[in-house]
């Protein structure tokens, strides 16, 4: 074979995801996994039973329709009207995907050309970098800085160039827990309209906001409907991350473009689960309220434990992650800290530095998840107190 590298050079340096690496470390050491963001309990029994019924009734056991089953697309449309007073045509403006990750990939592949620039909040979920790279585009980070992690809108304006094609937003934001305010969204929308930019927004944590903070889709703002691709999924809201049911919402021409790319990725997926998620989206308000309240309680519980252990804790407004700083321990490198934490304390976390193009910006930041059972969080907090000793 020639000396040419096997891996496409666009993916050079990406390698194995940090989530796979740290989850494997948790398995090997028997440590409590507060790294990867998946719950350790299943979602509502009624939704599980809906999936079982679909399997037994033969619904979705063969290829579902390419855009997604009509029942789910209608439920997504109804969900947007119910929570955001947004009108979405289920037949032309909704596309069901294999989770939000495929939705992001298909959107980047569909809308970007080589040489296009994408401005994204840094730290960013690692698939963003990979998807932008696969499209041949260039990511331009807008760094969110501790302790508030609010976007610098003047810096955003300065980063827009003639090559800027789209803004990739994530709110509520993983890993920092920042939720864009109405004023920030209005300012970002004005920039998008002024520079005729597309906006892609990852909203998978839309129902996981705390302390009176609320999520509003930027697509509902003036001038944004025709230029915005909104992405969400069922995994985080209903605790069925393994089902991989996500969706894209946008004006029909944008959905058509994304569908063109998506059909050559998975084509279709999760047939029976689509029917179940259609029922999940129609759960009463009490489900969403109780789920949010339970997560807020867990956030506060783990946050107290982390502070007692000596971490600096940045209180998240949303998601189910807490970003901390390890500088109070005299530690200088989050990746090394997380690699040794299982042996020191029997807990796995994620170094935020892997989510930055500039590792120094998050060099001492570590992310923990709190979407776990109470006894697991309490035990993890007890183990982490060894650091204080």
mmCIF file of C-alpha atoms in Angstrom:
data_model
loop_
_atom_site.group_PDB
_atom_site.id
_atom_site.type_symbol
_atom_site.label_atom_id
_atom_site.label_comp_id
_atom_site.label_asym_id
_atom_site.label_seq_id
_atom_site.Cartn_x
_atom_site.Cartn_y
_atom_site.Cartn_z
ATOM 1 C CA UNK A 1 0.000 0.000 0.000
ATOM 2 C CA UNK A 2 1.056 3.582 -0.608
ATOM 3 C CA UNK A 3 2.189 5.874 2.169
ATOM 4 C CA UNK A 4 -1.086 7.813 1.993
ATOM 5 C CA UNK A 5 -2.924 7.841 5.376
ATOM 6 C CA UNK A 6 -5.979 5.596 5.509
ATOM 7 C CA UNK A 7 -8.174 8.093 7.320
ATOM 8 C CA UNK A 8 -9.646 10.928 5.305
ATOM 9 C CA UNK A 9 -7.511 13.943 6.179
ATOM 10 C CA UNK A 10 -10.638 15.951 7.003
ATOM 11 C CA UNK A 11 -11.082 13.689 10.036
ATOM 12 C CA UNK A 12 -7.465 13.826 11.102
ATOM 13 C CA UNK A 13 -7.156 14.272 14.837
ATOM 14 C CA UNK A 14 -10.739 13.327 15.674
ATOM 15 C CA UNK A 15 -10.198 9.657 16.552
ATOM 16 C CA UNK A 16 -12.329 7.843 19.134
ATOM 17 C CA UNK A 17 -14.895 10.048 20.870
ATOM 18 C CA UNK A 18 -14.157 11.037 24.444
ATOM 19 C CA UNK A 19 -17.467 9.452 25.466
ATOM 20 C CA UNK A 20 -16.446 6.015 24.211
ATOM 21 C CA UNK A 21 -13.029 6.373 25.826
ATOM 22 C CA UNK A 22 -14.327 7.384 29.241
ATOM 23 C CA UNK A 23 -17.212 4.911 29.245
ATOM 24 C CA UNK A 24 -14.735 2.132 28.495
ATOM 25 C CA UNK A 25 -12.617 3.383 31.399
ATOM 26 C CA UNK A 26 -15.681 3.256 33.678
ATOM 27 C CA UNK A 27 -16.354 -0.345 32.630
ATOM 28 C CA UNK A 28 -12.735 -1.394 33.090
ATOM 29 C CA UNK A 29 -12.420 0.126 36.560
ATOM 30 C CA UNK A 30 -15.961 -0.339 37.859
ATOM 31 C CA UNK A 31 -16.184 3.400 38.447
ATOM 32 C CA UNK A 32 -19.437 5.356 38.602
ATOM 33 C CA UNK A 33 -19.962 6.838 35.141
ATOM 34 C CA UNK A 34 -20.899 10.516 35.449
ATOM 35 C CA UNK A 35 -19.291 11.169 32.082
ATOM 36 C CA UNK A 36 -21.567 10.116 29.248
ATOM 37 C CA UNK A 37 -25.018 11.701 29.318
ATOM 38 C CA UNK A 38 -27.421 8.814 29.514
ATOM 39 C CA UNK A 39 -29.915 8.137 32.325
ATOM 40 C CA UNK A 40 -29.670 4.961 34.384
ATOM 41 C CA UNK A 41 -33.462 4.577 34.484
ATOM 42 C CA UNK A 42 -35.909 4.081 31.636
ATOM 43 C CA UNK A 43 -38.505 6.609 30.606
ATOM 44 C CA UNK A 44 -42.287 6.417 31.112
ATOM 45 C CA UNK A 45 -43.808 2.932 31.200
ATOM 46 C CA UNK A 46 -46.625 4.058 28.897
ATOM 47 C CA UNK A 47 -44.110 4.989 26.211
ATOM 48 C CA UNK A 48 -42.304 1.658 26.506
ATOM 49 C CA UNK A 49 -45.630 -0.123 26.182
ATOM 50 C CA UNK A 50 -46.408 1.924 23.088
ATOM 51 C CA UNK A 51 -43.207 0.598 21.512
ATOM 52 C CA UNK A 52 -44.182 -2.973 22.445
ATOM 53 C CA UNK A 53 -47.633 -2.498 20.910
ATOM 54 C CA UNK A 54 -46.105 -1.196 17.711
ATOM 55 C CA UNK A 55 -43.817 -4.238 17.510
ATOM 56 C CA UNK A 56 -46.664 -6.673 18.138
ATOM 57 C CA UNK A 57 -49.010 -4.911 15.737
ATOM 58 C CA UNK A 58 -46.408 -4.999 12.984
ATOM 59 C CA UNK A 59 -46.117 -1.226 12.761
ATOM 60 C CA UNK A 60 -42.638 -0.134 11.802
ATOM 61 C CA UNK A 61 -41.089 -3.595 11.623
ATOM 62 C CA UNK A 62 -40.337 -2.929 7.963
ATOM 63 C CA UNK A 63 -38.976 0.267 6.421
ATOM 64 C CA UNK A 64 -40.975 3.259 7.629
ATOM 65 C CA UNK A 65 -41.611 6.173 5.242
ATOM 66 C CA UNK A 66 -38.473 8.148 4.427
ATOM 67 C CA UNK A 67 -39.589 11.381 6.139
ATOM 68 C CA UNK A 68 -40.809 9.444 9.203
ATOM 69 C CA UNK A 69 -44.133 7.871 10.113
ATOM 70 C CA UNK A 70 -47.049 10.320 9.737
ATOM 71 C CA UNK A 71 -48.103 9.820 13.363
ATOM 72 C CA UNK A 72 -44.744 11.076 14.646
ATOM 73 C CA UNK A 73 -44.474 13.954 12.203
ATOM 74 C CA UNK A 74 -47.950 15.107 13.242
ATOM 75 C CA UNK A 75 -47.032 14.759 16.925
ATOM 76 C CA UNK A 76 -43.894 16.872 16.367
ATOM 77 C CA UNK A 77 -45.976 19.535 14.648
ATOM 78 C CA UNK A 78 -48.507 19.491 17.500
ATOM 79 C CA UNK A 79 -45.673 19.699 20.046
ATOM 80 C CA UNK A 80 -44.320 22.877 18.448
ATOM 81 C CA UNK A 81 -47.769 24.467 18.459
ATOM 82 C CA UNK A 82 -48.432 23.398 22.055
ATOM 83 C CA UNK A 83 -45.183 24.640 23.593
ATOM 84 C CA UNK A 84 -44.077 27.452 21.269
ATOM 85 C CA UNK A 85 -47.176 28.533 19.302
ATOM 86 C CA UNK A 86 -45.272 27.602 16.155
ATOM 87 C CA UNK A 87 -47.034 26.255 13.065
ATOM 88 C CA UNK A 88 -45.180 23.447 11.301
ATOM 89 C CA UNK A 89 -46.510 21.461 8.324
ATOM 90 C CA UNK A 90 -45.991 17.790 9.284
ATOM 91 C CA UNK A 91 -45.929 16.694 5.645
ATOM 92 C CA UNK A 92 -43.313 19.073 4.258
ATOM 93 C CA UNK A 93 -41.516 20.698 7.203
ATOM 94 C CA UNK A 94 -40.578 17.729 9.422
ATOM 95 C CA UNK A 95 -37.962 15.037 8.845
ATOM 96 C CA UNK A 96 -37.385 12.177 11.310
ATOM 97 C CA UNK A 97 -33.749 11.137 11.793
ATOM 98 C CA UNK A 98 -31.616 8.626 13.674
ATOM 99 C CA UNK A 99 -31.246 10.916 16.653
ATOM 100 C CA UNK A 100 -30.093 14.515 16.620
ATOM 101 C CA UNK A 101 -26.581 13.374 15.679
ATOM 102 C CA UNK A 102 -27.716 12.200 12.248
ATOM 103 C CA UNK A 103 -29.827 15.321 11.886
ATOM 104 C CA UNK A 104 -26.733 17.470 12.424
ATOM 105 C CA UNK A 105 -24.663 15.369 10.022
ATOM 106 C CA UNK A 106 -27.283 15.428 7.267
ATOM 107 C CA UNK A 107 -27.801 19.154 7.704
ATOM 108 C CA UNK A 108 -24.090 19.959 7.495
ATOM 109 C CA UNK A 109 -23.610 17.702 4.471
ATOM 110 C CA UNK A 110 -26.628 19.192 2.727
ATOM 111 C CA UNK A 111 -26.064 22.887 3.351
ATOM 112 C CA UNK A 112 -22.281 23.317 3.298
ATOM 113 C CA UNK A 113 -19.746 23.484 0.488
ATOM 114 C CA UNK A 114 -15.961 23.150 0.858
ATOM 115 C CA UNK A 115 -14.568 26.445 2.076
ATOM 116 C CA UNK A 116 -17.738 27.596 3.827
ATOM 117 C CA UNK A 117 -17.323 28.834 7.392
ATOM 118 C CA UNK A 118 -19.498 27.745 10.312
ATOM 119 C CA UNK A 119 -19.533 29.759 13.518
ATOM 120 C CA UNK A 120 -20.303 27.554 16.529
ATOM 121 C CA UNK A 121 -20.290 28.013 20.284
ATOM 122 C CA UNK A 122 -17.108 26.657 21.856
ATOM 123 C CA UNK A 123 -16.995 24.317 23.761
ATOM 124 C CA UNK A 124 -19.002 22.327 21.251
ATOM 125 C CA UNK A 125 -20.424 18.822 21.194
ATOM 126 C CA UNK A 126 -17.773 16.744 19.449
ATOM 127 C CA UNK A 127 -19.941 15.611 16.524
ATOM 128 C CA UNK A 128 -20.185 19.217 15.348
ATOM 129 C CA UNK A 129 -16.498 19.301 14.520
ATOM 130 C CA UNK A 130 -16.676 15.961 12.709
ATOM 131 C CA UNK A 131 -19.757 16.867 10.667
ATOM 132 C CA UNK A 132 -18.376 20.244 9.629
ATOM 133 C CA UNK A 133 -15.111 18.548 8.651
ATOM 134 C CA UNK A 134 -16.862 15.866 6.607
ATOM 135 C CA UNK A 135 -18.645 18.603 4.672
ATOM 136 C CA UNK A 136 -15.288 20.180 3.888
ATOM 137 C CA UNK A 137 -16.196 23.376 5.716
ATOM 138 C CA UNK A 138 -14.267 25.310 8.349
ATOM 139 C CA UNK A 139 -15.440 25.703 11.933
ATOM 140 C CA UNK A 140 -14.985 29.097 13.537
ATOM 141 C CA UNK A 141 -15.358 28.940 17.330
ATOM 142 C CA UNK A 142 -17.114 31.576 19.405
ATOM 143 C CA UNK A 143 -15.724 30.841 22.847
ATOM 144 C CA UNK A 144 -18.074 30.831 25.841
ATOM 145 C CA UNK A 145 -16.043 31.734 28.913
ATOM 146 C CA UNK A 146 -16.507 30.902 32.575
ATOM 147 C CA UNK A 147 -18.177 31.665 34.846
ATOM 148 C CA UNK A 148 -21.316 32.748 32.936
ATOM 149 C CA UNK A 149 -20.532 31.195 29.528
ATOM 150 C CA UNK A 150 -22.550 33.919 27.792
ATOM 151 C CA UNK A 151 -21.806 34.573 24.101
ATOM 152 C CA UNK A 152 -19.920 37.759 23.267
ATOM 153 C CA UNK A 153 -22.153 39.222 20.550
ATOM 154 C CA UNK A 154 -19.582 41.815 19.486
ATOM 155 C CA UNK A 155 -17.096 38.999 18.945
ATOM 156 C CA UNK A 156 -19.739 37.093 16.983
ATOM 157 C CA UNK A 157 -20.245 40.051 14.662
ATOM 158 C CA UNK A 158 -16.484 40.370 14.167
ATOM 159 C CA UNK A 159 -16.151 36.700 13.184
ATOM 160 C CA UNK A 160 -18.670 36.938 10.324
ATOM 161 C CA UNK A 161 -16.903 37.055 6.962
ATOM 162 C CA UNK A 162 -18.012 36.720 3.325
ATOM 163 C CA UNK A 163 -17.270 32.987 3.685
ATOM 164 C CA UNK A 164 -19.621 32.527 6.653
ATOM 165 C CA UNK A 165 -22.451 30.223 5.582
ATOM 166 C CA UNK A 166 -24.233 29.397 8.810
ATOM 167 C CA UNK A 167 -24.384 29.755 12.570
ATOM 168 C CA UNK A 168 -24.530 26.494 14.533
ATOM 169 C CA UNK A 169 -26.237 27.180 17.848
ATOM 170 C CA UNK A 170 -26.836 24.887 20.805
ATOM 171 C CA UNK A 171 -29.266 26.068 23.468
ATOM 172 C CA UNK A 172 -29.650 24.858 26.151
ATOM 173 C CA UNK A 173 -25.919 24.391 25.712
ATOM 174 C CA UNK A 174 -23.931 21.212 26.252
ATOM 175 C CA UNK A 175 -21.585 21.134 28.157
ATOM 176 C CA UNK A 176 -21.917 24.503 29.946
ATOM 177 C CA UNK A 177 -25.673 24.529 30.675
ATOM 178 C CA UNK A 178 -26.020 28.070 29.299
ATOM 179 C CA UNK A 179 -29.455 28.993 27.909
ATOM 180 C CA UNK A 180 -29.668 31.880 25.459
ATOM 181 C CA UNK A 181 -31.764 34.811 26.671
ATOM 182 C CA UNK A 182 -34.448 36.457 24.556
ATOM 183 C CA UNK A 183 -32.157 39.460 24.071
ATOM 184 C CA UNK A 184 -29.235 37.288 22.941
ATOM 185 C CA UNK A 185 -31.414 35.376 20.517
ATOM 186 C CA UNK A 186 -32.837 38.582 19.069
ATOM 187 C CA UNK A 187 -29.335 39.950 18.529
ATOM 188 C CA UNK A 188 -28.159 36.726 16.891
ATOM 189 C CA UNK A 189 -31.256 36.676 14.680
ATOM 190 C CA UNK A 190 -30.590 40.271 13.597
ATOM 191 C CA UNK A 191 -27.044 39.342 12.580
ATOM 192 C CA UNK A 192 -28.304 36.321 10.640
ATOM 193 C CA UNK A 193 -30.798 38.453 8.740
ATOM 194 C CA UNK A 194 -28.299 41.254 8.146
ATOM 195 C CA UNK A 195 -25.695 38.887 6.682
ATOM 196 C CA UNK A 196 -28.183 36.464 5.078
ATOM 197 C CA UNK A 197 -26.893 33.504 7.084
ATOM 198 C CA UNK A 198 -28.456 30.110 7.681
ATOM 199 C CA UNK A 199 -28.935 29.099 11.313
ATOM 200 C CA UNK A 200 -28.866 25.518 12.567
ATOM 201 C CA UNK A 201 -29.944 25.101 16.168
ATOM 202 C CA UNK A 202 -29.547 22.004 18.333
ATOM 203 C CA UNK A 203 -32.406 22.078 20.853
ATOM 204 C CA UNK A 204 -32.313 18.547 22.295
ATOM 205 C CA UNK A 205 -32.373 19.894 25.872
ATOM 206 C CA UNK A 206 -35.346 22.164 25.169
ATOM 207 C CA UNK A 207 -37.396 20.838 28.105
ATOM 208 C CA UNK A 208 -34.474 20.686 30.560
ATOM 209 C CA UNK A 209 -34.256 24.256 31.868
ATOM 210 C CA UNK A 210 -34.234 25.402 35.495
ATOM 211 C CA UNK A 211 -34.812 28.332 37.848
ATOM 212 C CA UNK A 212 -37.367 30.080 35.660
ATOM 213 C CA UNK A 213 -35.192 29.918 32.552
ATOM 214 C CA UNK A 214 -37.156 28.978 29.437
ATOM 215 C CA UNK A 215 -36.234 27.874 25.953
ATOM 216 C CA UNK A 216 -37.676 29.621 22.899
ATOM 217 C CA UNK A 217 -36.813 28.358 19.381
ATOM 218 C CA UNK A 218 -34.979 31.028 17.419
ATOM 219 C CA UNK A 219 -37.041 29.991 14.382
ATOM 220 C CA UNK A 220 -40.024 31.771 15.947
ATOM 221 C CA UNK A 221 -38.283 35.162 15.782
ATOM 222 C CA UNK A 222 -38.948 37.628 12.924
ATOM 223 C CA UNK A 223 -37.049 36.832 9.760
ATOM 224 C CA UNK A 224 -35.793 33.472 11.048
ATOM 225 C CA UNK A 225 -38.359 30.931 9.869
ATOM 226 C CA UNK A 226 -37.052 30.762 6.296
ATOM 227 C CA UNK A 227 -33.365 30.497 7.294
ATOM 228 C CA UNK A 228 -33.431 28.204 10.345
ATOM 229 C CA UNK A 229 -33.079 24.430 10.683
ATOM 230 C CA UNK A 230 -34.240 23.376 14.151
ATOM 231 C CA UNK A 231 -33.089 20.010 15.494
ATOM 232 C CA UNK A 232 -34.359 18.094 18.504
ATOM 233 C CA UNK A 233 -34.818 14.520 19.705
ATOM 234 C CA UNK A 234 -36.632 12.275 22.142
ATOM 235 C CA UNK A 235 -33.645 10.796 23.962
ATOM 236 C CA UNK A 236 -33.032 13.526 26.526
ATOM 237 C CA UNK A 237 -36.655 14.508 27.146
ATOM 238 C CA UNK A 238 -37.992 10.983 27.630
ATOM 239 C CA UNK A 239 -34.886 9.062 28.806
ATOM 240 C CA UNK A 240 -34.778 6.712 25.819
ATOM 241 C CA UNK A 241 -31.382 7.626 24.415
ATOM 242 C CA UNK A 242 -30.908 4.181 22.857
ATOM 243 C CA UNK A 243 -33.909 4.542 20.587
ATOM 244 C CA UNK A 244 -32.186 7.280 18.542
ATOM 245 C CA UNK A 245 -35.271 9.171 17.405
ATOM 246 C CA UNK A 246 -34.580 12.751 16.352
ATOM 247 C CA UNK A 247 -36.041 15.244 13.932
ATOM 248 C CA UNK A 248 -35.411 18.257 11.739
ATOM 249 C CA UNK A 249 -37.898 21.136 11.399
ATOM 250 C CA UNK A 250 -37.577 23.880 8.791
ATOM 251 C CA UNK A 251 -39.246 25.456 5.795
ATOM 252 C CA UNK A 252 -39.954 22.907 3.083
ATOM 253 C CA UNK A 253 -36.976 23.816 0.815
ATOM 254 C CA UNK A 254 -34.540 23.387 3.720
ATOM 255 C CA UNK A 255 -36.102 20.091 4.798
ATOM 256 C CA UNK A 256 -35.947 18.870 1.214
ATOM 257 C CA UNK A 257 -32.240 19.676 1.056
ATOM 258 C CA UNK A 258 -31.502 17.911 4.364
ATOM 259 C CA UNK A 259 -33.593 14.901 3.344
ATOM 260 C CA UNK A 260 -31.510 14.539 0.175
ATOM 261 C CA UNK A 261 -28.397 13.979 2.291
ATOM 262 C CA UNK A 262 -30.132 12.017 5.072
ATOM 263 C CA UNK A 263 -31.542 9.364 2.707
ATOM 264 C CA UNK A 264 -28.003 8.239 1.900
ATOM 265 C CA UNK A 265 -26.978 7.953 5.552
ATOM 266 C CA UNK A 266 -29.386 5.670 7.429
ATOM 267 C CA UNK A 267 -32.247 6.002 4.917
ATOM 268 C CA UNK A 268 -34.737 5.226 7.732
ATOM 269 C CA UNK A 269 -34.509 3.986 11.311
ATOM 270 C CA UNK A 270 -36.306 3.175 14.578
ATOM 271 C CA UNK A 271 -39.637 2.230 12.982
ATOM 272 C CA UNK A 272 -41.586 0.951 16.012
ATOM 273 C CA UNK A 273 -40.022 3.560 18.290
ATOM 274 C CA UNK A 274 -41.342 6.350 16.098
ATOM 275 C CA UNK A 275 -44.907 5.375 17.004
ATOM 276 C CA UNK A 276 -43.984 5.305 20.692
ATOM 277 C CA UNK A 277 -42.374 8.753 20.605
ATOM 278 C CA UNK A 278 -45.506 10.096 18.901
ATOM 279 C CA UNK A 279 -47.357 9.122 22.085
ATOM 280 C CA UNK A 280 -44.579 10.479 24.302
ATOM 281 C CA UNK A 281 -44.832 13.936 22.773
ATOM 282 C CA UNK A 282 -48.485 14.015 23.830
ATOM 283 C CA UNK A 283 -47.829 13.284 27.501
ATOM 284 C CA UNK A 284 -49.508 15.800 29.834
ATOM 285 C CA UNK A 285 -47.768 18.917 31.099
ATOM 286 C CA UNK A 286 -47.289 17.237 34.460
ATOM 287 C CA UNK A 287 -44.781 14.828 32.911
ATOM 288 C CA UNK A 288 -42.561 17.633 31.612
ATOM 289 C CA UNK A 289 -42.920 19.658 34.822
ATOM 290 C CA UNK A 290 -42.135 16.691 37.092
ATOM 291 C CA UNK A 291 -39.184 15.589 34.971
ATOM 292 C CA UNK A 292 -37.709 19.090 35.047
ATOM 293 C CA UNK A 293 -38.231 19.400 38.815
ATOM 294 C CA UNK A 294 -36.598 16.026 39.442
ATOM 295 C CA UNK A 295 -33.555 16.969 37.382
ATOM 296 C CA UNK A 296 -33.260 20.313 39.125
ATOM 297 C CA UNK A 297 -33.218 18.521 42.477
ATOM 298 C CA UNK A 298 -30.499 16.176 41.221
ATOM 299 C CA UNK A 299 -28.515 19.100 39.848
ATOM 300 C CA UNK A 300 -28.582 20.762 43.246
ATOM 301 C CA UNK A 301 -27.694 17.536 45.046
ATOM 302 C CA UNK A 302 -24.667 16.779 42.886
ATOM 303 C CA UNK A 303 -23.630 20.429 42.852
ATOM 304 C CA UNK A 304 -23.556 20.486 46.647
ATOM 305 C CA UNK A 305 -21.472 17.308 46.656
ATOM 306 C CA UNK A 306 -19.010 18.718 44.145
ATOM 307 C CA UNK A 307 -18.587 21.923 46.135
ATOM 308 C CA UNK A 308 -18.022 19.910 49.307
ATOM 309 C CA UNK A 309 -15.329 17.962 47.472
ATOM 310 C CA UNK A 310 -13.544 21.196 46.569
ATOM 311 C CA UNK A 311 -14.592 21.837 42.965
ATOM 312 C CA UNK A 312 -15.553 25.259 41.690
ATOM 313 C CA UNK A 313 -19.057 24.663 40.341
ATOM 314 C CA UNK A 314 -20.650 26.646 37.505
ATOM 315 C CA UNK A 315 -24.414 26.400 38.063
ATOM 316 C CA UNK A 316 -26.113 25.268 34.826
ATOM 317 C CA UNK A 317 -29.349 26.874 33.630
ATOM 318 C CA UNK A 318 -30.245 23.807 31.574
ATOM 319 C CA UNK A 319 -29.256 20.335 30.286
ATOM 320 C CA UNK A 320 -28.211 17.614 32.719
ATOM 321 C CA UNK A 321 -24.556 18.489 32.999
ATOM 322 C CA UNK A 322 -22.539 20.490 35.506
ATOM 323 C CA UNK A 323 -19.262 22.098 34.449
ATOM 324 C CA UNK A 324 -16.687 22.435 37.214
ATOM 325 C CA UNK A 325 -13.160 23.770 37.573
ATOM 326 C CA UNK A 326 -10.342 21.726 39.113
ATOM 327 C CA UNK A 327 -7.967 24.655 39.659
ATOM 328 C CA UNK A 328 -8.808 24.752 43.412
ATOM 329 C CA UNK A 329 -7.042 21.375 43.711
ATOM 330 C CA UNK A 330 -3.922 22.787 42.098
ATOM 331 C CA UNK A 331 -4.693 20.678 39.002
ATOM 332 C CA UNK A 332 -3.786 22.131 35.621
ATOM 333 C CA UNK A 333 -5.018 19.596 33.051
ATOM 334 C CA UNK A 334 -8.587 18.269 32.922
ATOM 335 C CA UNK A 335 -7.764 15.360 30.606
ATOM 336 C CA UNK A 336 -5.079 13.989 32.928
ATOM 337 C CA UNK A 337 -7.355 14.579 35.906
ATOM 338 C CA UNK A 338 -10.202 12.616 34.301
ATOM 339 C CA UNK A 339 -7.907 9.773 33.249
ATOM 340 C CA UNK A 340 -6.751 9.294 36.843
ATOM 341 C CA UNK A 341 -10.035 10.072 38.625
ATOM 342 C CA UNK A 342 -11.417 6.488 38.406
ATOM 343 C CA UNK A 343 -8.406 5.122 40.311
ATOM 344 C CA UNK A 344 -8.363 8.002 42.790
ATOM 345 C CA UNK A 345 -12.094 8.157 43.531
ATOM 346 C CA UNK A 346 -13.974 5.557 41.480
ATOM 347 C CA UNK A 347 -15.787 8.190 39.391
ATOM 348 C CA UNK A 348 -15.646 8.981 35.659
ATOM 349 C CA UNK A 349 -16.109 12.502 34.270
ATOM 350 C CA UNK A 350 -15.421 14.261 30.962
ATOM 351 C CA UNK A 351 -12.656 16.836 30.368
ATOM 352 C CA UNK A 352 -14.195 19.885 28.697
ATOM 353 C CA UNK A 353 -10.873 20.658 27.019
ATOM 354 C CA UNK A 354 -11.720 18.113 24.282
ATOM 355 C CA UNK A 355 -14.661 20.318 23.251
ATOM 356 C CA UNK A 356 -12.439 23.312 22.477
ATOM 357 C CA UNK A 357 -10.326 24.151 19.450
ATOM 358 C CA UNK A 358 -8.276 26.147 21.958
ATOM 359 C CA UNK A 359 -7.669 23.619 24.762
ATOM 360 C CA UNK A 360 -6.301 26.345 27.037
ATOM 361 C CA UNK A 361 -9.762 27.926 27.147
ATOM 362 C CA UNK A 362 -11.134 24.920 29.013
ATOM 363 C CA UNK A 363 -7.917 23.395 30.309
ATOM 364 C CA UNK A 364 -9.144 22.958 33.898
ATOM 365 C CA UNK A 365 -12.866 22.361 33.251
ATOM 366 C CA UNK A 366 -14.505 19.001 33.968
ATOM 367 C CA UNK A 367 -18.099 17.987 33.193
ATOM 368 C CA UNK A 368 -20.294 15.718 35.324
ATOM 369 C CA UNK A 369 -23.800 14.480 34.511
ATOM 370 C CA UNK A 370 -26.598 14.351 37.064
ATOM 371 C CA UNK A 371 -29.179 12.275 35.126
ATOM 372 C CA UNK A 372 -28.596 9.322 37.454
ATOM 373 C CA UNK A 373 -30.385 7.691 40.386
ATOM 374 C CA UNK A 374 -30.191 9.514 43.713
ATOM 375 C CA UNK A 375 -28.165 6.786 45.393
ATOM 376 C CA UNK A 376 -25.655 6.829 42.522
ATOM 377 C CA UNK A 377 -25.217 10.594 42.808
ATOM 378 C CA UNK A 378 -24.837 10.382 46.583
ATOM 379 C CA UNK A 379 -22.235 7.624 46.323
ATOM 380 C CA UNK A 380 -20.328 9.539 43.645
ATOM 381 C CA UNK A 381 -20.315 12.655 45.833
ATOM 382 C CA UNK A 382 -19.031 10.634 48.790
ATOM 383 C CA UNK A 383 -16.225 9.188 46.689
ATOM 384 C CA UNK A 384 -15.255 12.589 45.326
ATOM 385 C CA UNK A 385 -14.882 13.942 48.854
ATOM 386 C CA UNK A 386 -11.617 12.009 48.986
ATOM 387 C CA UNK A 387 -10.225 14.858 46.903
ATOM 388 C CA UNK A 388 -11.003 17.273 49.704
ATOM 389 C CA UNK A 389 -8.991 15.091 52.072
#
